[in-house]
Amino acid sequence: MKLKIPPVIVFFLALAMVFGGHYFFAVWSYQFPNQTFISRIFLAAGVLIAFSGIIKFRMKGTTVDPLHPDKATALVSTGIYRYTRNPMYLGMALVLLGGIIRVGNVVGISGLLFFVWYLTQFQVKPEEEALLEIFKDEYKSYCAKVRRWI
């Protein structure tokens, strides 16, 4: 694995960028009607998507440890995994988007962009290499049908 930092730590770094952007660049803040409500929708969707991915992994009896994809014992391709190969990371990204909307600052987008870029390069791609090694053509076929993020 290229990444030795757990994705949840990367998530909290990105979240710090979202809230730091709001604090240090208050001049770029915005407000709009129903801002809090809309942010909560993204937050709830993110939590539901992430947990549905975890639940599917648990149901299949495979590891949810992102630092050891080589220990995967089953390829999960049902439920939320029919729509995204990375629902846990997508869920985190949606929570970040909810945070950006809630704090109301465009600088927060940098945290979301950092999160998606960093996880794709240093977590998702190495995971894909490990899963391809384990599940071979079955994983290749799955990747051809289901997008990486959305």
Short mmCIF file of N, CA and C in Angstrom, two decimals:
data_model
loop_
_atom_site.label_atom_id
_atom_site.label_comp_id
_atom_site.label_asym_id
_atom_site.label_seq_id
_atom_site.Cartn_x
_atom_site.Cartn_y
_atom_site.Cartn_z
N MET A 1 0.84 -1.19 0.00
CA MET A 1 0.00 0.00 0.00
C MET A 1 0.88 1.24 0.00
N LYS A 2 0.52 2.18 -0.84
CA LYS A 2 1.23 3.45 -0.88
C LYS A 2 0.84 4.31 0.32
N LEU A 3 -0.36 4.13 0.80
CA LEU A 3 -0.88 4.95 1.89
C LEU A 3 -0.77 4.19 3.20
N LYS A 4 -0.14 4.79 4.16
CA LYS A 4 -0.08 4.20 5.48
C LYS A 4 -0.92 4.98 6.47
N ILE A 5 -1.60 5.99 5.99
CA ILE A 5 -2.49 6.79 6.82
C ILE A 5 -3.90 6.27 6.62
N PRO A 6 -4.58 5.86 7.67
CA PRO A 6 -5.94 5.37 7.49
C PRO A 6 -6.84 6.45 6.85
N PRO A 7 -7.73 6.03 5.95
CA PRO A 7 -8.60 7.00 5.28
C PRO A 7 -9.39 7.88 6.23
N VAL A 8 -9.74 7.38 7.40
CA VAL A 8 -10.49 8.21 8.35
C VAL A 8 -9.63 9.40 8.81
N ILE A 9 -8.33 9.22 8.91
CA ILE A 9 -7.43 10.33 9.27
C ILE A 9 -7.38 11.35 8.13
N VAL A 10 -7.32 10.86 6.90
CA VAL A 10 -7.35 11.76 5.73
C VAL A 10 -8.67 12.53 5.71
N PHE A 11 -9.76 11.84 6.06
CA PHE A 11 -11.07 12.50 6.15
C PHE A 11 -11.02 13.64 7.16
N PHE A 12 -10.47 13.40 8.34
CA PHE A 12 -10.42 14.46 9.36
C PHE A 12 -9.49 15.60 8.96
N LEU A 13 -8.43 15.31 8.23
CA LEU A 13 -7.58 16.38 7.70
C LEU A 13 -8.36 17.24 6.71
N ALA A 14 -9.12 16.59 5.84
CA ALA A 14 -9.94 17.32 4.88
C ALA A 14 -11.02 18.13 5.59
N LEU A 15 -11.60 17.55 6.64
CA LEU A 15 -12.61 18.26 7.43
C LEU A 15 -12.00 19.49 8.08
N ALA A 16 -10.77 19.37 8.55
CA ALA A 16 -10.06 20.52 9.12
C ALA A 16 -9.85 21.59 8.06
N MET A 17 -9.59 21.18 6.82
CA MET A 17 -9.45 22.15 5.73
C MET A 17 -10.78 22.87 5.48
N VAL A 18 -11.88 22.13 5.56
CA VAL A 18 -13.20 22.73 5.35
C VAL A 18 -13.46 23.80 6.42
N PHE A 19 -13.28 23.43 7.68
CA PHE A 19 -13.56 24.37 8.77
C PHE A 19 -12.48 25.45 8.89
N GLY A 20 -11.24 25.09 8.57
CA GLY A 20 -10.17 26.09 8.56
C GLY A 20 -10.39 27.14 7.49
N GLY A 21 -10.86 26.69 6.34
CA GLY A 21 -11.16 27.64 5.26
C GLY A 21 -12.22 28.63 5.68
N HIS A 22 -13.21 28.14 6.41
CA HIS A 22 -14.27 29.01 6.91
C HIS A 22 -13.71 30.02 7.91
N TYR A 23 -12.81 29.58 8.75
CA TYR A 23 -12.24 30.44 9.79
C TYR A 23 -11.28 31.48 9.21
N PHE A 24 -10.38 31.03 8.32
CA PHE A 24 -9.34 31.92 7.82
C PHE A 24 -9.76 32.76 6.61
N PHE A 25 -10.80 32.34 5.93
CA PHE A 25 -11.24 33.05 4.73
C PHE A 25 -12.72 33.41 4.82
N ALA A 26 -13.09 33.99 5.92
CA ALA A 26 -14.50 34.32 6.18
C ALA A 26 -15.07 35.24 5.11
N VAL A 27 -14.23 35.98 4.44
CA VAL A 27 -14.69 36.91 3.41
C VAL A 27 -15.35 36.16 2.24
N TRP A 28 -15.02 34.88 2.07
CA TRP A 28 -15.59 34.09 0.98
C TRP A 28 -16.77 33.23 1.44
N SER A 29 -17.40 33.68 2.48
CA SER A 29 -18.55 32.94 3.01
C SER A 29 -19.82 33.27 2.23
N TYR A 30 -20.78 32.40 2.32
CA TYR A 30 -22.06 32.60 1.65
C TYR A 30 -23.16 32.04 2.54
N GLN A 31 -24.36 32.48 2.27
CA GLN A 31 -25.56 31.95 2.94
C GLN A 31 -26.67 31.87 1.92
N PHE A 32 -27.54 30.89 2.10
CA PHE A 32 -28.70 30.77 1.24
C PHE A 32 -29.82 30.09 2.02
N PRO A 33 -31.04 30.23 1.55
CA PRO A 33 -32.17 29.63 2.26
C PRO A 33 -32.02 28.10 2.37
N ASN A 34 -32.40 27.57 3.51
CA ASN A 34 -32.38 26.13 3.79
C ASN A 34 -30.98 25.52 3.77
N GLN A 35 -29.98 26.33 4.00
CA GLN A 35 -28.59 25.89 3.96
C GLN A 35 -28.35 24.75 4.95
N THR A 36 -28.79 24.90 6.17
CA THR A 36 -28.59 23.87 7.19
C THR A 36 -29.32 22.59 6.82
N PHE A 37 -30.54 22.71 6.36
CA PHE A 37 -31.32 21.54 5.97
C PHE A 37 -30.63 20.77 4.84
N ILE A 38 -30.18 21.48 3.83
CA ILE A 38 -29.52 20.84 2.68
C ILE A 38 -28.21 20.18 3.14
N SER A 39 -27.47 20.85 4.00
CA SER A 39 -26.23 20.25 4.49
C SER A 39 -26.50 18.96 5.25
N ARG A 40 -27.60 18.92 5.99
CA ARG A 40 -27.96 17.71 6.74
C ARG A 40 -28.36 16.57 5.81
N ILE A 41 -28.94 16.88 4.68
CA ILE A 41 -29.29 15.85 3.70
C ILE A 41 -28.00 15.16 3.20
N PHE A 42 -27.00 15.96 2.85
CA PHE A 42 -25.73 15.40 2.39
C PHE A 42 -25.03 14.62 3.51
N LEU A 43 -25.08 15.15 4.70
CA LEU A 43 -24.49 14.47 5.85
C LEU A 43 -25.15 13.11 6.07
N ALA A 44 -26.47 13.09 6.10
CA ALA A 44 -27.21 11.84 6.32
C ALA A 44 -26.96 10.85 5.19
N ALA A 45 -26.99 11.33 3.94
CA ALA A 45 -26.73 10.45 2.80
C ALA A 45 -25.33 9.85 2.90
N GLY A 46 -24.36 10.67 3.27
CA GLY A 46 -22.99 10.19 3.40
C GLY A 46 -22.85 9.11 4.45
N VAL A 47 -23.45 9.34 5.61
CA VAL A 47 -23.39 8.36 6.69
C VAL A 47 -24.09 7.06 6.27
N LEU A 48 -25.26 7.17 5.66
CA LEU A 48 -25.99 5.97 5.23
C LEU A 48 -25.22 5.18 4.17
N ILE A 49 -24.65 5.85 3.21
CA ILE A 49 -23.89 5.17 2.16
C ILE A 49 -22.66 4.50 2.74
N ALA A 50 -21.92 5.21 3.59
CA ALA A 50 -20.71 4.63 4.19
C ALA A 50 -21.05 3.40 5.03
N PHE A 51 -22.06 3.51 5.86
CA PHE A 51 -22.41 2.39 6.73
C PHE A 51 -23.01 1.22 5.94
N SER A 52 -23.70 1.51 4.85
CA SER A 52 -24.21 0.40 4.05
C SER A 52 -23.07 -0.39 3.44
N GLY A 53 -21.99 0.29 3.09
CA GLY A 53 -20.80 -0.41 2.59
C GLY A 53 -20.16 -1.28 3.66
N ILE A 54 -20.05 -0.75 4.86
CA ILE A 54 -19.48 -1.51 5.98
C ILE A 54 -20.34 -2.73 6.28
N ILE A 55 -21.64 -2.53 6.31
CA ILE A 55 -22.55 -3.64 6.62
C ILE A 55 -22.43 -4.76 5.59
N LYS A 56 -22.34 -4.39 4.30
CA LYS A 56 -22.19 -5.41 3.26
C LYS A 56 -20.89 -6.20 3.43
N PHE A 57 -19.81 -5.51 3.78
CA PHE A 57 -18.54 -6.20 4.02
C PHE A 57 -18.69 -7.18 5.18
N ARG A 58 -19.31 -6.72 6.25
CA ARG A 58 -19.50 -7.58 7.43
C ARG A 58 -20.37 -8.79 7.09
N MET A 59 -21.42 -8.57 6.30
CA MET A 59 -22.30 -9.67 5.92
C MET A 59 -21.56 -10.74 5.11
N LYS A 60 -20.61 -10.30 4.29
CA LYS A 60 -19.82 -11.24 3.48
C LYS A 60 -18.64 -11.81 4.25
N GLY A 61 -18.39 -11.28 5.45
CA GLY A 61 -17.31 -11.79 6.28
C GLY A 61 -15.93 -11.43 5.78
N THR A 62 -15.81 -10.29 5.11
CA THR A 62 -14.51 -9.86 4.61
C THR A 62 -14.03 -8.63 5.40
N THR A 63 -12.77 -8.32 5.26
CA THR A 63 -12.16 -7.26 6.05
C THR A 63 -12.62 -5.86 5.61
N VAL A 64 -12.76 -4.99 6.59
CA VAL A 64 -13.02 -3.58 6.30
C VAL A 64 -11.78 -2.74 6.57
N ASP A 65 -10.67 -3.40 6.86
CA ASP A 65 -9.41 -2.71 7.16
C ASP A 65 -8.82 -2.16 5.86
N PRO A 66 -8.82 -0.83 5.69
CA PRO A 66 -8.35 -0.25 4.43
C PRO A 66 -6.84 -0.36 4.23
N LEU A 67 -6.10 -0.67 5.29
CA LEU A 67 -4.66 -0.79 5.15
C LEU A 67 -4.22 -2.19 4.73
N HIS A 68 -5.19 -3.12 4.69
CA HIS A 68 -4.86 -4.50 4.32
C HIS A 68 -5.88 -5.09 3.34
N PRO A 69 -6.02 -4.50 2.14
CA PRO A 69 -6.97 -5.05 1.18
C PRO A 69 -6.57 -6.44 0.71
N ASP A 70 -5.30 -6.80 0.91
CA ASP A 70 -4.82 -8.12 0.52
C ASP A 70 -5.44 -9.23 1.38
N LYS A 71 -6.11 -8.86 2.47
CA LYS A 71 -6.76 -9.83 3.34
C LYS A 71 -8.24 -10.03 2.99
N ALA A 72 -8.67 -9.44 1.88
CA ALA A 72 -10.06 -9.59 1.45
C ALA A 72 -10.34 -11.06 1.13
N THR A 73 -11.48 -11.53 1.60
CA THR A 73 -11.85 -12.93 1.37
C THR A 73 -13.05 -13.07 0.44
N ALA A 74 -13.70 -11.95 0.13
CA ALA A 74 -14.87 -11.99 -0.74
C ALA A 74 -14.96 -10.69 -1.53
N LEU A 75 -15.41 -10.81 -2.76
CA LEU A 75 -15.67 -9.63 -3.58
C LEU A 75 -17.13 -9.24 -3.38
N VAL A 76 -17.35 -8.07 -2.85
CA VAL A 76 -18.72 -7.61 -2.58
C VAL A 76 -19.18 -6.78 -3.77
N SER A 77 -20.26 -7.23 -4.40
CA SER A 77 -20.77 -6.52 -5.59
C SER A 77 -22.28 -6.35 -5.55
N THR A 78 -22.88 -6.52 -4.39
CA THR A 78 -24.32 -6.36 -4.24
C THR A 78 -24.61 -5.14 -3.37
N GLY A 79 -25.88 -4.80 -3.27
CA GLY A 79 -26.27 -3.64 -2.45
C GLY A 79 -25.69 -2.37 -3.03
N ILE A 80 -25.16 -1.54 -2.19
CA ILE A 80 -24.59 -0.26 -2.61
C ILE A 80 -23.42 -0.46 -3.58
N TYR A 81 -22.77 -1.62 -3.52
CA TYR A 81 -21.64 -1.91 -4.39
C TYR A 81 -22.05 -2.13 -5.85
N ARG A 82 -23.34 -2.14 -6.13
CA ARG A 82 -23.81 -2.17 -7.52
C ARG A 82 -23.68 -0.80 -8.17
N TYR A 83 -23.53 0.25 -7.34
CA TYR A 83 -23.51 1.62 -7.85
C TYR A 83 -22.16 2.31 -7.70
N THR A 84 -21.39 1.90 -6.73
CA THR A 84 -20.07 2.49 -6.50
C THR A 84 -19.15 1.43 -5.93
N ARG A 85 -17.89 1.46 -6.36
CA ARG A 85 -16.93 0.50 -5.82
C ARG A 85 -16.39 0.94 -4.47
N ASN A 86 -16.63 2.18 -4.09
CA ASN A 86 -16.06 2.72 -2.86
C ASN A 86 -17.09 3.48 -2.03
N PRO A 87 -18.15 2.83 -1.57
CA PRO A 87 -19.18 3.56 -0.85
C PRO A 87 -18.71 4.17 0.47
N MET A 88 -17.75 3.54 1.11
CA MET A 88 -17.27 4.12 2.38
C MET A 88 -16.58 5.46 2.13
N TYR A 89 -15.77 5.51 1.09
CA TYR A 89 -15.08 6.76 0.76
C TYR A 89 -16.05 7.78 0.17
N LEU A 90 -16.98 7.31 -0.65
CA LEU A 90 -18.00 8.20 -1.19
C LEU A 90 -18.82 8.80 -0.06
N GLY A 91 -19.17 7.99 0.93
CA GLY A 91 -19.91 8.49 2.08
C GLY A 91 -19.15 9.59 2.81
N MET A 92 -17.86 9.37 3.00
CA MET A 92 -17.04 10.40 3.65
C MET A 92 -17.02 11.68 2.82
N ALA A 93 -16.92 11.54 1.50
CA ALA A 93 -16.91 12.71 0.62
C ALA A 93 -18.23 13.48 0.72
N LEU A 94 -19.34 12.76 0.82
CA LEU A 94 -20.63 13.43 0.96
C LEU A 94 -20.76 14.14 2.31
N VAL A 95 -20.20 13.56 3.36
CA VAL A 95 -20.18 14.23 4.66
C VAL A 95 -19.37 15.52 4.55
N LEU A 96 -18.24 15.46 3.86
CA LEU A 96 -17.44 16.68 3.65
C LEU A 96 -18.25 17.73 2.88
N LEU A 97 -18.95 17.30 1.85
CA LEU A 97 -19.78 18.23 1.08
C LEU A 97 -20.85 18.85 1.97
N GLY A 98 -21.46 18.04 2.83
CA GLY A 98 -22.43 18.58 3.78
C GLY A 98 -21.79 19.62 4.69
N GLY A 99 -20.56 19.37 5.12
CA GLY A 99 -19.84 20.33 5.95
C GLY A 99 -19.54 21.62 5.21
N ILE A 100 -19.17 21.51 3.94
CA ILE A 100 -18.90 22.69 3.12
C ILE A 100 -20.16 23.55 3.00
N ILE A 101 -21.27 22.89 2.73
CA ILE A 101 -22.53 23.62 2.61
C ILE A 101 -22.90 24.26 3.95
N ARG A 102 -22.71 23.53 5.02
CA ARG A 102 -23.08 24.03 6.35
C ARG A 102 -22.26 25.25 6.75
N VAL A 103 -20.94 25.19 6.58
CA VAL A 103 -20.12 26.34 6.99
C VAL A 103 -20.26 27.50 6.02
N GLY A 104 -20.65 27.19 4.78
CA GLY A 104 -20.90 28.26 3.82
C GLY A 104 -19.67 29.01 3.40
N ASN A 105 -18.65 28.28 2.96
CA ASN A 105 -17.43 28.93 2.50
C ASN A 105 -16.84 28.15 1.33
N VAL A 106 -16.60 28.84 0.22
CA VAL A 106 -16.12 28.16 -0.98
C VAL A 106 -14.73 27.56 -0.82
N VAL A 107 -13.94 28.08 0.10
CA VAL A 107 -12.59 27.54 0.32
C VAL A 107 -12.66 26.08 0.79
N GLY A 108 -13.75 25.71 1.43
CA GLY A 108 -13.91 24.34 1.90
C GLY A 108 -13.85 23.31 0.78
N ILE A 109 -14.16 23.73 -0.43
CA ILE A 109 -14.11 22.81 -1.56
C ILE A 109 -12.70 22.23 -1.71
N SER A 110 -11.69 22.98 -1.31
CA SER A 110 -10.32 22.47 -1.40
C SER A 110 -10.14 21.22 -0.54
N GLY A 111 -10.81 21.16 0.60
CA GLY A 111 -10.74 19.98 1.45
C GLY A 111 -11.34 18.77 0.78
N LEU A 112 -12.48 18.95 0.12
CA LEU A 112 -13.13 17.85 -0.59
C LEU A 112 -12.26 17.39 -1.77
N LEU A 113 -11.75 18.33 -2.53
CA LEU A 113 -10.90 17.98 -3.68
C LEU A 113 -9.64 17.25 -3.22
N PHE A 114 -9.04 17.72 -2.13
CA PHE A 114 -7.86 17.05 -1.57
C PHE A 114 -8.22 15.61 -1.19
N PHE A 115 -9.33 15.44 -0.49
CA PHE A 115 -9.75 14.12 -0.03
C PHE A 115 -9.92 13.15 -1.20
N VAL A 116 -10.66 13.56 -2.22
CA VAL A 116 -10.92 12.69 -3.36
C VAL A 116 -9.62 12.37 -4.10
N TRP A 117 -8.81 13.38 -4.36
CA TRP A 117 -7.54 13.17 -5.07
C TRP A 117 -6.62 12.25 -4.28
N TYR A 118 -6.41 12.57 -3.02
CA TYR A 118 -5.46 11.82 -2.21
C TYR A 118 -5.91 10.37 -2.04
N LEU A 119 -7.15 10.16 -1.72
CA LEU A 119 -7.64 8.79 -1.54
C LEU A 119 -7.58 8.00 -2.85
N THR A 120 -7.92 8.64 -3.95
CA THR A 120 -7.85 7.95 -5.24
C THR A 120 -6.42 7.49 -5.53
N GLN A 121 -5.47 8.39 -5.35
CA GLN A 121 -4.08 8.07 -5.68
C GLN A 121 -3.43 7.09 -4.72
N PHE A 122 -3.64 7.29 -3.44
CA PHE A 122 -2.87 6.55 -2.44
C PHE A 122 -3.64 5.48 -1.69
N GLN A 123 -4.93 5.34 -1.95
CA GLN A 123 -5.72 4.30 -1.30
C GLN A 123 -6.49 3.47 -2.32
N VAL A 124 -7.30 4.12 -3.12
CA VAL A 124 -8.20 3.39 -4.03
C VAL A 124 -7.41 2.62 -5.09
N LYS A 125 -6.49 3.27 -5.76
CA LYS A 125 -5.73 2.58 -6.81
C LYS A 125 -4.91 1.41 -6.25
N PRO A 126 -4.21 1.57 -5.13
CA PRO A 126 -3.53 0.40 -4.56
C PRO A 126 -4.49 -0.71 -4.12
N GLU A 127 -5.65 -0.32 -3.59
CA GLU A 127 -6.67 -1.33 -3.25
C GLU A 127 -7.09 -2.10 -4.49
N GLU A 128 -7.31 -1.39 -5.57
CA GLU A 128 -7.73 -2.03 -6.82
C GLU A 128 -6.68 -3.01 -7.31
N GLU A 129 -5.40 -2.65 -7.20
CA GLU A 129 -4.32 -3.55 -7.60
C GLU A 129 -4.36 -4.82 -6.76
N ALA A 130 -4.55 -4.67 -5.45
CA ALA A 130 -4.60 -5.83 -4.56
C ALA A 130 -5.80 -6.71 -4.87
N LEU A 131 -6.95 -6.10 -5.10
CA LEU A 131 -8.16 -6.87 -5.39
C LEU A 131 -8.08 -7.57 -6.74
N LEU A 132 -7.44 -6.93 -7.70
CA LEU A 132 -7.23 -7.56 -9.01
C LEU A 132 -6.34 -8.79 -8.87
N GLU A 133 -5.36 -8.70 -8.03
CA GLU A 133 -4.46 -9.83 -7.77
C GLU A 133 -5.22 -10.99 -7.13
N ILE A 134 -6.13 -10.69 -6.23
CA ILE A 134 -6.88 -11.73 -5.51
C ILE A 134 -8.02 -12.31 -6.36
N PHE A 135 -8.83 -11.42 -6.95
CA PHE A 135 -10.07 -11.86 -7.60
C PHE A 135 -10.00 -11.91 -9.13
N LYS A 136 -8.89 -11.47 -9.68
CA LYS A 136 -8.58 -11.56 -11.11
C LYS A 136 -9.72 -11.12 -12.04
N ASP A 137 -10.18 -12.00 -12.92
CA ASP A 137 -11.18 -11.64 -13.93
C ASP A 137 -12.51 -11.23 -13.33
N GLU A 138 -12.87 -11.80 -12.19
CA GLU A 138 -14.12 -11.42 -11.52
C GLU A 138 -14.08 -9.94 -11.14
N TYR A 139 -12.93 -9.49 -10.62
CA TYR A 139 -12.81 -8.08 -10.24
C TYR A 139 -12.73 -7.19 -11.47
N LYS A 140 -12.04 -7.65 -12.50
CA LYS A 140 -11.94 -6.88 -13.74
C LYS A 140 -13.34 -6.68 -14.35
N SER A 141 -14.14 -7.71 -14.32
CA SER A 141 -15.51 -7.63 -14.83
C SER A 141 -16.34 -6.66 -13.98
N TYR A 142 -16.18 -6.75 -12.68
CA TYR A 142 -16.89 -5.85 -11.77
C TYR A 142 -16.52 -4.39 -12.05
N CYS A 143 -15.23 -4.12 -12.23
CA CYS A 143 -14.77 -2.75 -12.51
C CYS A 143 -15.33 -2.22 -13.82
N ALA A 144 -15.53 -3.10 -14.78
CA ALA A 144 -16.09 -2.68 -16.07
C ALA A 144 -17.55 -2.27 -15.94
N LYS A 145 -18.24 -2.77 -14.92
CA LYS A 145 -19.67 -2.49 -14.74
C LYS A 145 -19.95 -1.37 -13.74
N VAL A 146 -19.06 -1.18 -12.77
CA VAL A 146 -19.34 -0.25 -11.66
C VAL A 146 -18.22 0.80 -11.59
N ARG A 147 -18.62 2.04 -11.48
CA ARG A 147 -17.65 3.15 -11.44
C ARG A 147 -16.93 3.21 -10.09
N ARG A 148 -15.77 3.82 -10.12
CA ARG A 148 -14.93 3.92 -8.93
C ARG A 148 -15.60 4.73 -7.82
N TRP A 149 -16.10 5.90 -8.14
CA TRP A 149 -16.73 6.77 -7.14
C TRP A 149 -18.25 6.78 -7.35
N ILE A 150 -18.72 7.46 -8.40
CA ILE A 150 -20.16 7.49 -8.72
C ILE A 150 -20.36 7.47 -10.22
#
